[in-house]
PDB file of C-alpha atoms and ligand atoms in Angstrom:
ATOM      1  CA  UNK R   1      43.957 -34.455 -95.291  1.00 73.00           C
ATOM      2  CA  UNK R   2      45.783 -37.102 -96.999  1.00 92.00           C
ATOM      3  CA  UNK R   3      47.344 -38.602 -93.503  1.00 96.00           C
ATOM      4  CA  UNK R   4      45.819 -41.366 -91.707  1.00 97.00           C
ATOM      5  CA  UNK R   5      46.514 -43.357 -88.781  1.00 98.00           C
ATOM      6  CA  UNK R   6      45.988 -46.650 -88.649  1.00 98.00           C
ATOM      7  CA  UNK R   7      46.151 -49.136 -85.362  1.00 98.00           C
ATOM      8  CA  UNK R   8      48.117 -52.261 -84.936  1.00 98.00           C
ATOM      9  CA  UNK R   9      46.662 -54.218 -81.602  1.00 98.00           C
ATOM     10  CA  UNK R  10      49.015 -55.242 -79.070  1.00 98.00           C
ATOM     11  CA  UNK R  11      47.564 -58.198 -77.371  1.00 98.00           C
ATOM     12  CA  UNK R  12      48.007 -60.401 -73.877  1.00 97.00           C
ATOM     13  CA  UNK R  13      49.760 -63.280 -75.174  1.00 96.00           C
ATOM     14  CA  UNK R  14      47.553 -65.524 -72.241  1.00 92.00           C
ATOM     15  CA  UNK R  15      44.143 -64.314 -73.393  1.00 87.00           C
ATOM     16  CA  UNK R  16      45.140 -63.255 -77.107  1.00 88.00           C
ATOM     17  CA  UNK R  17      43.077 -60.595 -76.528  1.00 95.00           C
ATOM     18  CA  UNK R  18      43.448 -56.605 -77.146  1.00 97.00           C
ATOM     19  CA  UNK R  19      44.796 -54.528 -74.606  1.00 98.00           C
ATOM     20  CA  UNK R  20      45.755 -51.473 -76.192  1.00 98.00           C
ATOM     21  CA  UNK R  21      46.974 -50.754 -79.938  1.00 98.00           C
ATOM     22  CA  UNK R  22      50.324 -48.887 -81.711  1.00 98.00           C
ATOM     23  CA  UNK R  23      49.074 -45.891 -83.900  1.00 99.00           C
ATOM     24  CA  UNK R  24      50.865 -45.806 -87.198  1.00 98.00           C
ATOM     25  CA  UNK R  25      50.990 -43.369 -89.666  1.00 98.00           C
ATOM     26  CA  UNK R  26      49.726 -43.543 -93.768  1.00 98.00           C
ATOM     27  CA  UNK R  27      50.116 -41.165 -96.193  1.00 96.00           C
ATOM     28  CA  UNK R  28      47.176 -41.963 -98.237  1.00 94.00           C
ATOM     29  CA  UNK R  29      48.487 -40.428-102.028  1.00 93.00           C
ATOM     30  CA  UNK R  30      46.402 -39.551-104.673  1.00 91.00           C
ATOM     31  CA  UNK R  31      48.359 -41.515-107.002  1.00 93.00           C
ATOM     32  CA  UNK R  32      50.619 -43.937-105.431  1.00 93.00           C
ATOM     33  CA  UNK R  33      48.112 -45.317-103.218  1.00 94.00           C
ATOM     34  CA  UNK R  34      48.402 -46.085 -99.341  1.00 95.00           C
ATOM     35  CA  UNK R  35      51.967 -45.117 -98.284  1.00 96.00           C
ATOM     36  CA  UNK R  36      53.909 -46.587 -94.968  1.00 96.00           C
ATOM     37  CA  UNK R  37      55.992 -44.750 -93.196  1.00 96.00           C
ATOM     38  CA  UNK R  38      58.947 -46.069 -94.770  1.00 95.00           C
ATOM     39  CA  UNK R  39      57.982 -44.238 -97.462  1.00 94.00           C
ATOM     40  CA  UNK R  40      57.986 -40.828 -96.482  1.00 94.00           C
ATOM     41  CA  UNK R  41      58.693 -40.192 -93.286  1.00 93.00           C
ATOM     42  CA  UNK R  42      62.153 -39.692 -93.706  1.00 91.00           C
ATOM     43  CA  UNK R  43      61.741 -36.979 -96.364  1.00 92.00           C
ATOM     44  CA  UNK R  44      58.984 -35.095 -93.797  1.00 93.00           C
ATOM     45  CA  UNK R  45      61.599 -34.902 -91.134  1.00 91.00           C
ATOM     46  CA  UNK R  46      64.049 -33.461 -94.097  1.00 92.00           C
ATOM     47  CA  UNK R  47      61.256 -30.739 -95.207  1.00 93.00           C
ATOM     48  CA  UNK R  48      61.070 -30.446 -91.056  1.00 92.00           C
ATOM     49  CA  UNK R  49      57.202 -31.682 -91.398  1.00 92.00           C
ATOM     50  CA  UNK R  50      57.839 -34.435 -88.686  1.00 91.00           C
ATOM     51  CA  UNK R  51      57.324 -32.068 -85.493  1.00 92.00           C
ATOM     52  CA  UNK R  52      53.729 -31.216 -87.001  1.00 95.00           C
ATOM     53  CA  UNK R  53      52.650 -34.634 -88.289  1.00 96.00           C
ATOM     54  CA  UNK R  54      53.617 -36.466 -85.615  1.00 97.00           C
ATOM     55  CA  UNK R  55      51.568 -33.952 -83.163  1.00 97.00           C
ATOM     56  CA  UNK R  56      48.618 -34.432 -85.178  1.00 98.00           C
ATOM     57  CA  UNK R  57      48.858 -38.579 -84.718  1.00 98.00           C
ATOM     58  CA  UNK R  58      49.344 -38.135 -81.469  1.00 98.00           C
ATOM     59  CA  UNK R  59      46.170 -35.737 -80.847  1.00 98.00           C
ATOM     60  CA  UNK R  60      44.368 -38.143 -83.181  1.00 98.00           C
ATOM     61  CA  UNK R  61      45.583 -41.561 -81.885  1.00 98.00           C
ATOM     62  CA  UNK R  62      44.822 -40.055 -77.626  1.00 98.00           C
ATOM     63  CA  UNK R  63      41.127 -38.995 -78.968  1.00 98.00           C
ATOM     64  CA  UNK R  64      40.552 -42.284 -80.425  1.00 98.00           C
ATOM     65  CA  UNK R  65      41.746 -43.983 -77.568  1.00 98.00           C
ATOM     66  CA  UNK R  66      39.204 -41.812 -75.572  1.00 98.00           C
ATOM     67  CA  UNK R  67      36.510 -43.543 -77.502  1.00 98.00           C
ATOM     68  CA  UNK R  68      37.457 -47.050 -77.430  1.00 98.00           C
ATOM     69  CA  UNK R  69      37.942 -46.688 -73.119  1.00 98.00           C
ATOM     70  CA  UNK R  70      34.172 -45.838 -73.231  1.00 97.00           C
ATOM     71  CA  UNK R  71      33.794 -49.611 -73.759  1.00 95.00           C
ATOM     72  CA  UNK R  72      37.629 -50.771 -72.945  1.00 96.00           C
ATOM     73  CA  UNK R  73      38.623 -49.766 -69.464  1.00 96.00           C
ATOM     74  CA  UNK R  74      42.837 -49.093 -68.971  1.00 96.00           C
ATOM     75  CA  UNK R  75      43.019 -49.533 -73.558  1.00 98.00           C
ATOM     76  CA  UNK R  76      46.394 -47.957 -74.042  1.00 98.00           C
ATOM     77  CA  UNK R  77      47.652 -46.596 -77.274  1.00 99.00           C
ATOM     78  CA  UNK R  78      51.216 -46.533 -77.992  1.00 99.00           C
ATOM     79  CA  UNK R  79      52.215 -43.318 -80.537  1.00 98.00           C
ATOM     80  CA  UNK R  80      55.330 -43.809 -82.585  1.00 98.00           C
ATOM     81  CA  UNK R  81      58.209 -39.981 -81.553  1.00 96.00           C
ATOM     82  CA  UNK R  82      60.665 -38.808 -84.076  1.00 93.00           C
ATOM     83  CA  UNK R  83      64.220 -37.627 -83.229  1.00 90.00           C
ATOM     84  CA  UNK R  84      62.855 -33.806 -83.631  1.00 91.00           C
ATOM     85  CA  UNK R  85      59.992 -34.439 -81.717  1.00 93.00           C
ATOM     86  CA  UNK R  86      62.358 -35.656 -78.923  1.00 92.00           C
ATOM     87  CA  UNK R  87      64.637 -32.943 -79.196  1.00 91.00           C
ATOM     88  CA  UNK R  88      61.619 -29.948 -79.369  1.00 92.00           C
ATOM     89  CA  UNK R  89      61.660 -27.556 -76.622  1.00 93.00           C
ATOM     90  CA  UNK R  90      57.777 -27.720 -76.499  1.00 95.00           C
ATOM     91  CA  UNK R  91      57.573 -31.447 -76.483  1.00 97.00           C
ATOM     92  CA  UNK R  92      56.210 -31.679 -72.697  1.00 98.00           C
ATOM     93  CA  UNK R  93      54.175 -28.821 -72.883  1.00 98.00           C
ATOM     94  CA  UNK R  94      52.214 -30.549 -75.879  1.00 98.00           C
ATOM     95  CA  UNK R  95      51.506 -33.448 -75.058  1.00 98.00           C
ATOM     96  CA  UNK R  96      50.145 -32.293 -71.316  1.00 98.00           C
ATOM     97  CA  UNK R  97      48.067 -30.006 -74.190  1.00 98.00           C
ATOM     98  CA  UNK R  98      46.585 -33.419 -75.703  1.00 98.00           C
ATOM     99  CA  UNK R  99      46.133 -35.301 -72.860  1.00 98.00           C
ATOM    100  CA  UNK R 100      44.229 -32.372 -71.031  1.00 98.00           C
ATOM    101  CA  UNK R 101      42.264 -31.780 -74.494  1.00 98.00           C
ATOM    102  CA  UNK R 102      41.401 -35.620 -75.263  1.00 98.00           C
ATOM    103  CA  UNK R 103      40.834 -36.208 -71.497  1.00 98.00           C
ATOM    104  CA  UNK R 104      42.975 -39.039 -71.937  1.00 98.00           C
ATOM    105  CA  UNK R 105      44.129 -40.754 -68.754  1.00 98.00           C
ATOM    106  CA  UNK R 106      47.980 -40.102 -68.852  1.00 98.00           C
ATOM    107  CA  UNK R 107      48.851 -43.761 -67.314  1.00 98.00           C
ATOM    108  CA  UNK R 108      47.151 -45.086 -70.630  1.00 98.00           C
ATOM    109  CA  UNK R 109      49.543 -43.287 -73.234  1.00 98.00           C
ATOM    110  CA  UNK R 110      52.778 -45.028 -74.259  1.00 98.00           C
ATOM    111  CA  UNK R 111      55.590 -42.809 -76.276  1.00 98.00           C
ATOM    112  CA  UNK R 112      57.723 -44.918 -77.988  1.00 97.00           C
ATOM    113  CA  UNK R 113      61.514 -44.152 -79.316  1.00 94.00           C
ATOM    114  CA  UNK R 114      64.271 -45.700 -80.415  1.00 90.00           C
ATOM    115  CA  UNK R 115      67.355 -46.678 -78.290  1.00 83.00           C
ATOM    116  CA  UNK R 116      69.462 -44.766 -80.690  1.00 82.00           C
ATOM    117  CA  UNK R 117      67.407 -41.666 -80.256  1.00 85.00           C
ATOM    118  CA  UNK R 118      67.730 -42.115 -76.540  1.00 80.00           C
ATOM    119  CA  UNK R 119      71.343 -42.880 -76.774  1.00 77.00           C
ATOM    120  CA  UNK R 120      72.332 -39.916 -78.519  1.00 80.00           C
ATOM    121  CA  UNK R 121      72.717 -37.564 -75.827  1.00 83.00           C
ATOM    122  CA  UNK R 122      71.969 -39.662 -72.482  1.00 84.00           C
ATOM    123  CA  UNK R 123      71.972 -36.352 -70.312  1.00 87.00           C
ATOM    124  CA  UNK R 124      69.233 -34.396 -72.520  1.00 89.00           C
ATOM    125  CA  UNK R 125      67.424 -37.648 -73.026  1.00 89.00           C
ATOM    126  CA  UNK R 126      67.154 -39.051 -69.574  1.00 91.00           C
ATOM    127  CA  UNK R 127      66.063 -35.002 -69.305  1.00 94.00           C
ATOM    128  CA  UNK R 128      63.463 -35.022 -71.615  1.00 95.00           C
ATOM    129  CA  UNK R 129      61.980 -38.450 -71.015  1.00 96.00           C
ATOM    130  CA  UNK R 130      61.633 -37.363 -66.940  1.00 97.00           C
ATOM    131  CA  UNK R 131      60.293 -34.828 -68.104  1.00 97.00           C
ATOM    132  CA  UNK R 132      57.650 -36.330 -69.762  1.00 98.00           C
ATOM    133  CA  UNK R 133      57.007 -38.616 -66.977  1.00 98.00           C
ATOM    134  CA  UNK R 134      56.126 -36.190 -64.666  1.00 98.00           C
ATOM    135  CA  UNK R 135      52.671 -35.882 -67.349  1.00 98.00           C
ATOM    136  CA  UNK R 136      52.316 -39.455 -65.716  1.00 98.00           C
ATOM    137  CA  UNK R 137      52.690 -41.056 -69.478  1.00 98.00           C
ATOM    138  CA  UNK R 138      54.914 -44.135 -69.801  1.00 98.00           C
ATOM    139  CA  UNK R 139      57.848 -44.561 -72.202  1.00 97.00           C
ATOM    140  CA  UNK R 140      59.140 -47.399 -74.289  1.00 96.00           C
ATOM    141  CA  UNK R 141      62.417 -48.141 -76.126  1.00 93.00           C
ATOM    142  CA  UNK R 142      61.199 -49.426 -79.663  1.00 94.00           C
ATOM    143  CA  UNK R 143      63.070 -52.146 -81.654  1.00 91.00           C
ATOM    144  CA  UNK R 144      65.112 -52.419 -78.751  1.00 89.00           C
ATOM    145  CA  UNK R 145      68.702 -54.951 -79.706  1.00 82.00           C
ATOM    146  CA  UNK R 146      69.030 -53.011 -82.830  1.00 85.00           C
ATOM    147  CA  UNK R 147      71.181 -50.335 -81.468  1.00 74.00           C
ATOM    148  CA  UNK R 148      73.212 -51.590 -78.242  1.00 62.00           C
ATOM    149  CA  UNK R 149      74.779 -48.380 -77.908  1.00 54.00           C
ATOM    150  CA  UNK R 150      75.026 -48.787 -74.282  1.00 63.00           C
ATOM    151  CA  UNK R 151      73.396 -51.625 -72.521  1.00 72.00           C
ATOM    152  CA  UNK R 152      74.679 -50.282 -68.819  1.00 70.00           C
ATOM    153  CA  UNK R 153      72.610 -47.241 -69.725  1.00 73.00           C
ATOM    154  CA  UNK R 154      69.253 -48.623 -69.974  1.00 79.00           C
ATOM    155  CA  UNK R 155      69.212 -48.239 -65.719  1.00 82.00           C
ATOM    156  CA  UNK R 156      69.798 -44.375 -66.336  1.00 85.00           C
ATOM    157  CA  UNK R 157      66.594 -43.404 -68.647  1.00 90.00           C
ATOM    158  CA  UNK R 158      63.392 -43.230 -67.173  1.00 93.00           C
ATOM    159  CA  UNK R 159      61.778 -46.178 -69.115  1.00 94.00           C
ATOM    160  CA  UNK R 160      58.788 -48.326 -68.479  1.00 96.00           C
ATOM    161  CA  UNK R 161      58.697 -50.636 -71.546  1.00 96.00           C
ATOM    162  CA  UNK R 162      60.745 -52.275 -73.585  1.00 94.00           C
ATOM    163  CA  UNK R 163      59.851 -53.548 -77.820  1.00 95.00           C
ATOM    164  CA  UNK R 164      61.719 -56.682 -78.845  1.00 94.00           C
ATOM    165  CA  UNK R 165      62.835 -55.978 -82.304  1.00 94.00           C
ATOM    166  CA  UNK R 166      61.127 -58.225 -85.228  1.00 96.00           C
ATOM    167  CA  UNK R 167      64.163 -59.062 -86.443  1.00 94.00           C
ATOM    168  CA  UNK R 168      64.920 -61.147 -83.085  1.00 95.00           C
ATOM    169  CA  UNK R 169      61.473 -62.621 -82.960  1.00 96.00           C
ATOM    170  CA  UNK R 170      61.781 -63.975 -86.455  1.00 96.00           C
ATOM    171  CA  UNK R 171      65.233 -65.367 -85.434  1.00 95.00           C
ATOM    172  CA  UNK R 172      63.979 -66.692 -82.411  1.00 94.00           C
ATOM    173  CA  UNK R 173      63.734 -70.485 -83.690  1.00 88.00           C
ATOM    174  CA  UNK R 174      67.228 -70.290 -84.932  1.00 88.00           C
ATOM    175  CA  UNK R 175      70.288 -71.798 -82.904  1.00 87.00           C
ATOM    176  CA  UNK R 176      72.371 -69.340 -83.759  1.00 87.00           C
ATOM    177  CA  UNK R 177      73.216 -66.442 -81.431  1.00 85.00           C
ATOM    178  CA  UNK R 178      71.264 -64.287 -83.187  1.00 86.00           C
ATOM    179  CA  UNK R 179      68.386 -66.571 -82.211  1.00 88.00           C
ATOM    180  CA  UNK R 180      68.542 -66.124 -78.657  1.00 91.00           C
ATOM    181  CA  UNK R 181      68.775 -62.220 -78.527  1.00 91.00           C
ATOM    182  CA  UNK R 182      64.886 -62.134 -77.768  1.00 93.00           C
ATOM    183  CA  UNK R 183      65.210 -64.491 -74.415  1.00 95.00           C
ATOM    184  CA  UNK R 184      68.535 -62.351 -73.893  1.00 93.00           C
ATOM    185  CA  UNK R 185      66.354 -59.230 -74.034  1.00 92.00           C
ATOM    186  CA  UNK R 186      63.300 -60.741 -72.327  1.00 94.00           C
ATOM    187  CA  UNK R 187      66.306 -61.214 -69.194  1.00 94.00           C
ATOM    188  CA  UNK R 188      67.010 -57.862 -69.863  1.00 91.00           C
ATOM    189  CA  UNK R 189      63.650 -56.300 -69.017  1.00 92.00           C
ATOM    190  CA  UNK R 190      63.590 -58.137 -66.271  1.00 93.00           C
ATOM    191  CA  UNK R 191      66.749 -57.229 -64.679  1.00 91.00           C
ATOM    192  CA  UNK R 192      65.649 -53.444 -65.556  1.00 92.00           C
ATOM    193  CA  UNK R 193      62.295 -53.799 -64.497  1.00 93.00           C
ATOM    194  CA  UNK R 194      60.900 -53.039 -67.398  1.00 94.00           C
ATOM    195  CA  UNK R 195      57.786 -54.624 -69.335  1.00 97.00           C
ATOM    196  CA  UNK R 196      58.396 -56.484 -72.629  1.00 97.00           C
ATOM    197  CA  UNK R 197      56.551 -56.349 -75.575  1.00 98.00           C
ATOM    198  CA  UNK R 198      57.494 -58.696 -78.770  1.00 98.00           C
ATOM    199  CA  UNK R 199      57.391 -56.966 -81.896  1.00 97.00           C
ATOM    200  CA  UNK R 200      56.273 -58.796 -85.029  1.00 98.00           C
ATOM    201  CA  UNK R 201      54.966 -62.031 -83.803  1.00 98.00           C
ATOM    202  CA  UNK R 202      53.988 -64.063 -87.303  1.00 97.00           C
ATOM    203  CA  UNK R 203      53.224 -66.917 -86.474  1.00 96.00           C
ATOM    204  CA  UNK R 204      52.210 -69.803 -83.485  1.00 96.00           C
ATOM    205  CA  UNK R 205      55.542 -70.703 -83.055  1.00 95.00           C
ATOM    206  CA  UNK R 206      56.543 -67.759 -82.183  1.00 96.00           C
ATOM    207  CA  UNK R 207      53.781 -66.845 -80.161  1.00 97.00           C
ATOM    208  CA  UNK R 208      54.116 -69.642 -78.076  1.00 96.00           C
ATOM    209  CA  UNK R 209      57.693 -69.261 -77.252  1.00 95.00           C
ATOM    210  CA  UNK R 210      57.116 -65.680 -76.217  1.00 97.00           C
ATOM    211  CA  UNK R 211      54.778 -67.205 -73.874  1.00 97.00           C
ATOM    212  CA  UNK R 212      56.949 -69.670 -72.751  1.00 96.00           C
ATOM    213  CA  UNK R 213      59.768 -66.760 -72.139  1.00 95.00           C
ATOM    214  CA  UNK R 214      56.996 -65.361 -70.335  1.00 96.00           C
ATOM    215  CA  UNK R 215      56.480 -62.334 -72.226  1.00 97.00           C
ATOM    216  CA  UNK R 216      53.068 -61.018 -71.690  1.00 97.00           C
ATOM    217  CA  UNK R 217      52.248 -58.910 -74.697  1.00 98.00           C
ATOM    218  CA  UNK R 218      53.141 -58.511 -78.261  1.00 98.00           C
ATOM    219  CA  UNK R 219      52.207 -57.573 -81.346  1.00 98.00           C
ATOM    220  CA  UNK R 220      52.315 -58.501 -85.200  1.00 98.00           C
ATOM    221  CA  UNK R 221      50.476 -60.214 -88.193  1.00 98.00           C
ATOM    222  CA  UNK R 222      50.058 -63.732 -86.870  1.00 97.00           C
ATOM    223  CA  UNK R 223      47.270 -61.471 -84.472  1.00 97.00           C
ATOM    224  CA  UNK R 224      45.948 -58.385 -86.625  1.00 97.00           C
ATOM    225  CA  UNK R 225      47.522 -56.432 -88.982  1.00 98.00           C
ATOM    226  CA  UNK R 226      47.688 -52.292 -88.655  1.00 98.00           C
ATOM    227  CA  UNK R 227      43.987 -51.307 -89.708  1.00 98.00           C
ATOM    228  CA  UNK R 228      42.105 -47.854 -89.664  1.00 98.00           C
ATOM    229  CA  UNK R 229      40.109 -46.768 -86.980  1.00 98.00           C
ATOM    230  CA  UNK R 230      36.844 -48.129 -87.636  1.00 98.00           C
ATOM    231  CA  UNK R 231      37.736 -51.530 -88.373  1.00 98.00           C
ATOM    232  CA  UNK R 232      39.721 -51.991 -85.106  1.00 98.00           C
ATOM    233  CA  UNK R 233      36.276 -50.864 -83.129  1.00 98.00           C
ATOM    234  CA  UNK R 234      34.792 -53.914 -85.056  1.00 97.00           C
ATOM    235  CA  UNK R 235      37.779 -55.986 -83.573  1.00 97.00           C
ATOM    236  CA  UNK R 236      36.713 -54.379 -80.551  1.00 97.00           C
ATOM    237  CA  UNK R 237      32.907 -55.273 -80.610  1.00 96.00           C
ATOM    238  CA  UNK R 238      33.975 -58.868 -81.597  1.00 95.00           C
ATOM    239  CA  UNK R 239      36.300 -59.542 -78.712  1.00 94.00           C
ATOM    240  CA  UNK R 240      33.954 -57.743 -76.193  1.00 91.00           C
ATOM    241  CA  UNK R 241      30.969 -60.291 -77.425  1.00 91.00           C
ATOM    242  CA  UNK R 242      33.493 -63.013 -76.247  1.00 88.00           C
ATOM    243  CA  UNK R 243      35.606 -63.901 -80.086  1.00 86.00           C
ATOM    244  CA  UNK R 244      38.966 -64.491 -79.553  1.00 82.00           C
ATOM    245  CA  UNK R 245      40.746 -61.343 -82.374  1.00 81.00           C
ATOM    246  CA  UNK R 246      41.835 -64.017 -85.077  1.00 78.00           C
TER     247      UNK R 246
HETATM  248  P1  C2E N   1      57.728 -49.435 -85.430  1.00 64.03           P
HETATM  249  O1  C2E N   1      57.350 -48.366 -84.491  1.00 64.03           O
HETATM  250  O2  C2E N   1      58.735 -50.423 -84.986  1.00 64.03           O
HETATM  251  O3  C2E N   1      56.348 -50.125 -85.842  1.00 64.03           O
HETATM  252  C1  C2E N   1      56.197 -51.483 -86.122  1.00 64.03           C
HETATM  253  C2  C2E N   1      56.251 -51.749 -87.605  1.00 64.03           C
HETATM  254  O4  C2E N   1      56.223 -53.159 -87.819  1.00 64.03           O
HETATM  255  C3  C2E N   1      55.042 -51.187 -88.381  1.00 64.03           C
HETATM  256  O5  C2E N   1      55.497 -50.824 -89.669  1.00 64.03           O
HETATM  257  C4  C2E N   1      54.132 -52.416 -88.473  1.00 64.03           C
HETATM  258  O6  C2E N   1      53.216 -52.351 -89.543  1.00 64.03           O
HETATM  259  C5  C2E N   1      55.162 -53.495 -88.680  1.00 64.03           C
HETATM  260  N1  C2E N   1      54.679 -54.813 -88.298  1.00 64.03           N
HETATM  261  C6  C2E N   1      53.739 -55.123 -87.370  1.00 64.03           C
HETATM  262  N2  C2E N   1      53.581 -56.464 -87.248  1.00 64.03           N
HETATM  263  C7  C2E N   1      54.454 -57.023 -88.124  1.00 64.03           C
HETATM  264  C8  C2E N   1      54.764 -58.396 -88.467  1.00 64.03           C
HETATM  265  O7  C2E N   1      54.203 -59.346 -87.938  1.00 64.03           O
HETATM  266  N3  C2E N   1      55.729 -58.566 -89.410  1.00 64.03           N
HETATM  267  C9  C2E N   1      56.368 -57.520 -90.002  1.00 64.03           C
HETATM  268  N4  C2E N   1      57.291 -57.793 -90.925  1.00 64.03           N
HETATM  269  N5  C2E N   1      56.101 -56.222 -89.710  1.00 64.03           N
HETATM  270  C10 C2E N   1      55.156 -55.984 -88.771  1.00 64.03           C
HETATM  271  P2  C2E N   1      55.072 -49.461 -90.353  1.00 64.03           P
HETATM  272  O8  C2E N   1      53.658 -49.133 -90.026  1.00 64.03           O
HETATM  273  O9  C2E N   1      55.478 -49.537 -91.778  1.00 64.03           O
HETATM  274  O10 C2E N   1      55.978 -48.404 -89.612  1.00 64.03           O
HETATM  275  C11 C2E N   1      57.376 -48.416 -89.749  1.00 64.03           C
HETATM  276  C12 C2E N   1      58.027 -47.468 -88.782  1.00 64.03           C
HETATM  277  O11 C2E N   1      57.677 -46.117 -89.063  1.00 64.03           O
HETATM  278  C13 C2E N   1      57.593 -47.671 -87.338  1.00 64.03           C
HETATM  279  O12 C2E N   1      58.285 -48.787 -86.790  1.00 64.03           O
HETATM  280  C14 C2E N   1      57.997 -46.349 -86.739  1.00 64.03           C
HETATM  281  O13 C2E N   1      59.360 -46.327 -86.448  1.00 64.03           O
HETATM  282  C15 C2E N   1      57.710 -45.395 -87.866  1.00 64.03           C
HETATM  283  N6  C2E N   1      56.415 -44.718 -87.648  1.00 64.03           N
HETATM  284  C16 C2E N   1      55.164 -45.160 -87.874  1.00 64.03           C
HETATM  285  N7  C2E N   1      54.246 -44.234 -87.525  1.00 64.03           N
HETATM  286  C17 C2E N   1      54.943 -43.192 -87.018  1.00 64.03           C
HETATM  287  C18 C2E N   1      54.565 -41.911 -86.462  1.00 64.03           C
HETATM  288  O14 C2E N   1      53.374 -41.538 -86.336  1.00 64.03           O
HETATM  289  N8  C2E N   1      55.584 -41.095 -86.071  1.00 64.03           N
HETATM  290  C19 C2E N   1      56.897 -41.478 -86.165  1.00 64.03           C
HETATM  291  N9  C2E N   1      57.825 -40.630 -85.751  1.00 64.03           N
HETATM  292  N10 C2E N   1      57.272 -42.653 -86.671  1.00 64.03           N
HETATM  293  C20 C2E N   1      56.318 -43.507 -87.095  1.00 64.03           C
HETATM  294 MG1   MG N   2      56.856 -48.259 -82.628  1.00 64.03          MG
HETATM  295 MG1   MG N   3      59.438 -51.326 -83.514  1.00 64.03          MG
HETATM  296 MG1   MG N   4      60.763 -49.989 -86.536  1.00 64.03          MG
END
């Protein structure tokens, strides 16, 4: 098996600690190294691989989330759909199939998609994301700003999270418009209820103005970096024995 998935924490902004972790897929290639996703997963939905990959990160990222509740009450794990994952028949059916195989408590499994997967066909989505809530799992909008399709549709889908896009925390010190999209969003979430969850946090700064906005979790370098399986239980063991995760 050359795939791997590797875990980015997502962490309390208050406590900086770890309170549940994004799985993200690696192609690890015999020649050209460690891939990211950027680097293949567009030609595995071409060769229609996606459906099948992504299945077997999500079976993989729920049992590993089994183990680190042993010592981690409520850690959730957010897994990463693809457009033909969201638009499979089956897609309900298999993930009730994981969670009833990992024993993973439903409440703790986040699916994340895009806005402009959601957006595509409201109707089928707000179908298919119900759907999926009835497993009890939650649902998040990732890089949420990128794709405003519709913002007066948000209050139609079924969604319990929202991901602030990098690309507006970066900007986020900037007095441009562009740097206020993350407060803008932040306002957002709360009109729609929904929890936030900053996306690529590098630095103090940043952290600290998230905090400020009252954002309660995020994730990104300035707090770990994505990391295979075993080295996030380290994390783990470190934070439980009282060290803060950087
Ligand atoms: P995403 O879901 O928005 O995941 C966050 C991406 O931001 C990850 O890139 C992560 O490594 C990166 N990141 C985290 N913190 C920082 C930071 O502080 N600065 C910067 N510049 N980047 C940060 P990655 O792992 O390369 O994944 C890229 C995208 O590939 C993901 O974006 C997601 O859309 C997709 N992807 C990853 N794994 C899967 C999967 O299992 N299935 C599907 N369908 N898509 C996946
Ligand atoms: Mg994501
Ligand atoms: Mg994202
Ligand atoms: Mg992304």
């Amino acid at each position: 098996m050359q795939f791997e998935v590797h875990y980015q924490p997502i962490v309390d902004l208050n406590g900086e600690l770890a309170v549940g972790v994004e799985a993200l897929v690696r192609w690890r290639h015999p020649v050209r190294g460690l891939l990211a996703p950027g680097d293949f997963i567009e030609l595995a939905e071409t060769l229609g691989l996606m459906p099948g990959l992504g299945l077997w990160v999500l079976r993989e990222a729920c049992a590993q989330a089994v183990v680190w509740q042993q010592d981690n009450p409520g850690f959730k794990v957010n897994v990463n759909l693809s457009a033909t994952q969201l638009s499979s028949p089956e897609l309900t059916d298999e993930v009730g199939a994981v969670l009833a195989d990992t024993g993973l408590p439903p409440n703790s499994l986040v699916l994340e998609l895009t806005e402009s997967m959601a957006l595509t066909d409201l109707t089928e989505s707000a179908r298919v994301l119900s759907s999926l809530k009835t497993l009890g799992v939650r649902i998040a909008l990732d890089d949420f700003g990128t794709g405003f399709s519709s913002l007066s549709h948000l209050g139609a889908l079924p969604v319990d999270v929202v991901k602030i896009d990098k690309s507006f925390v970066a900007a986020m010190r900037e007095t441009t418009a562009t740097g206020s999209v993350a407060e803008a969003v932040l306002h957002i979430a709360r009109t729609f209820n929904l929890a936030p969850v900053a996306e690529g946090v590098e630095d103090e700064m940043q952290a600290t103005l998230l905090r400020e906005l009252a954002c309660a979790e995020a994730q990104g370098y300035h707090f770990a970096r994505p990391m295979p399986a075993a080295e996030l239980t380290g994390l783990l063991t470190r934070q439980s024995a009282g060290l803060q995760i950087r």
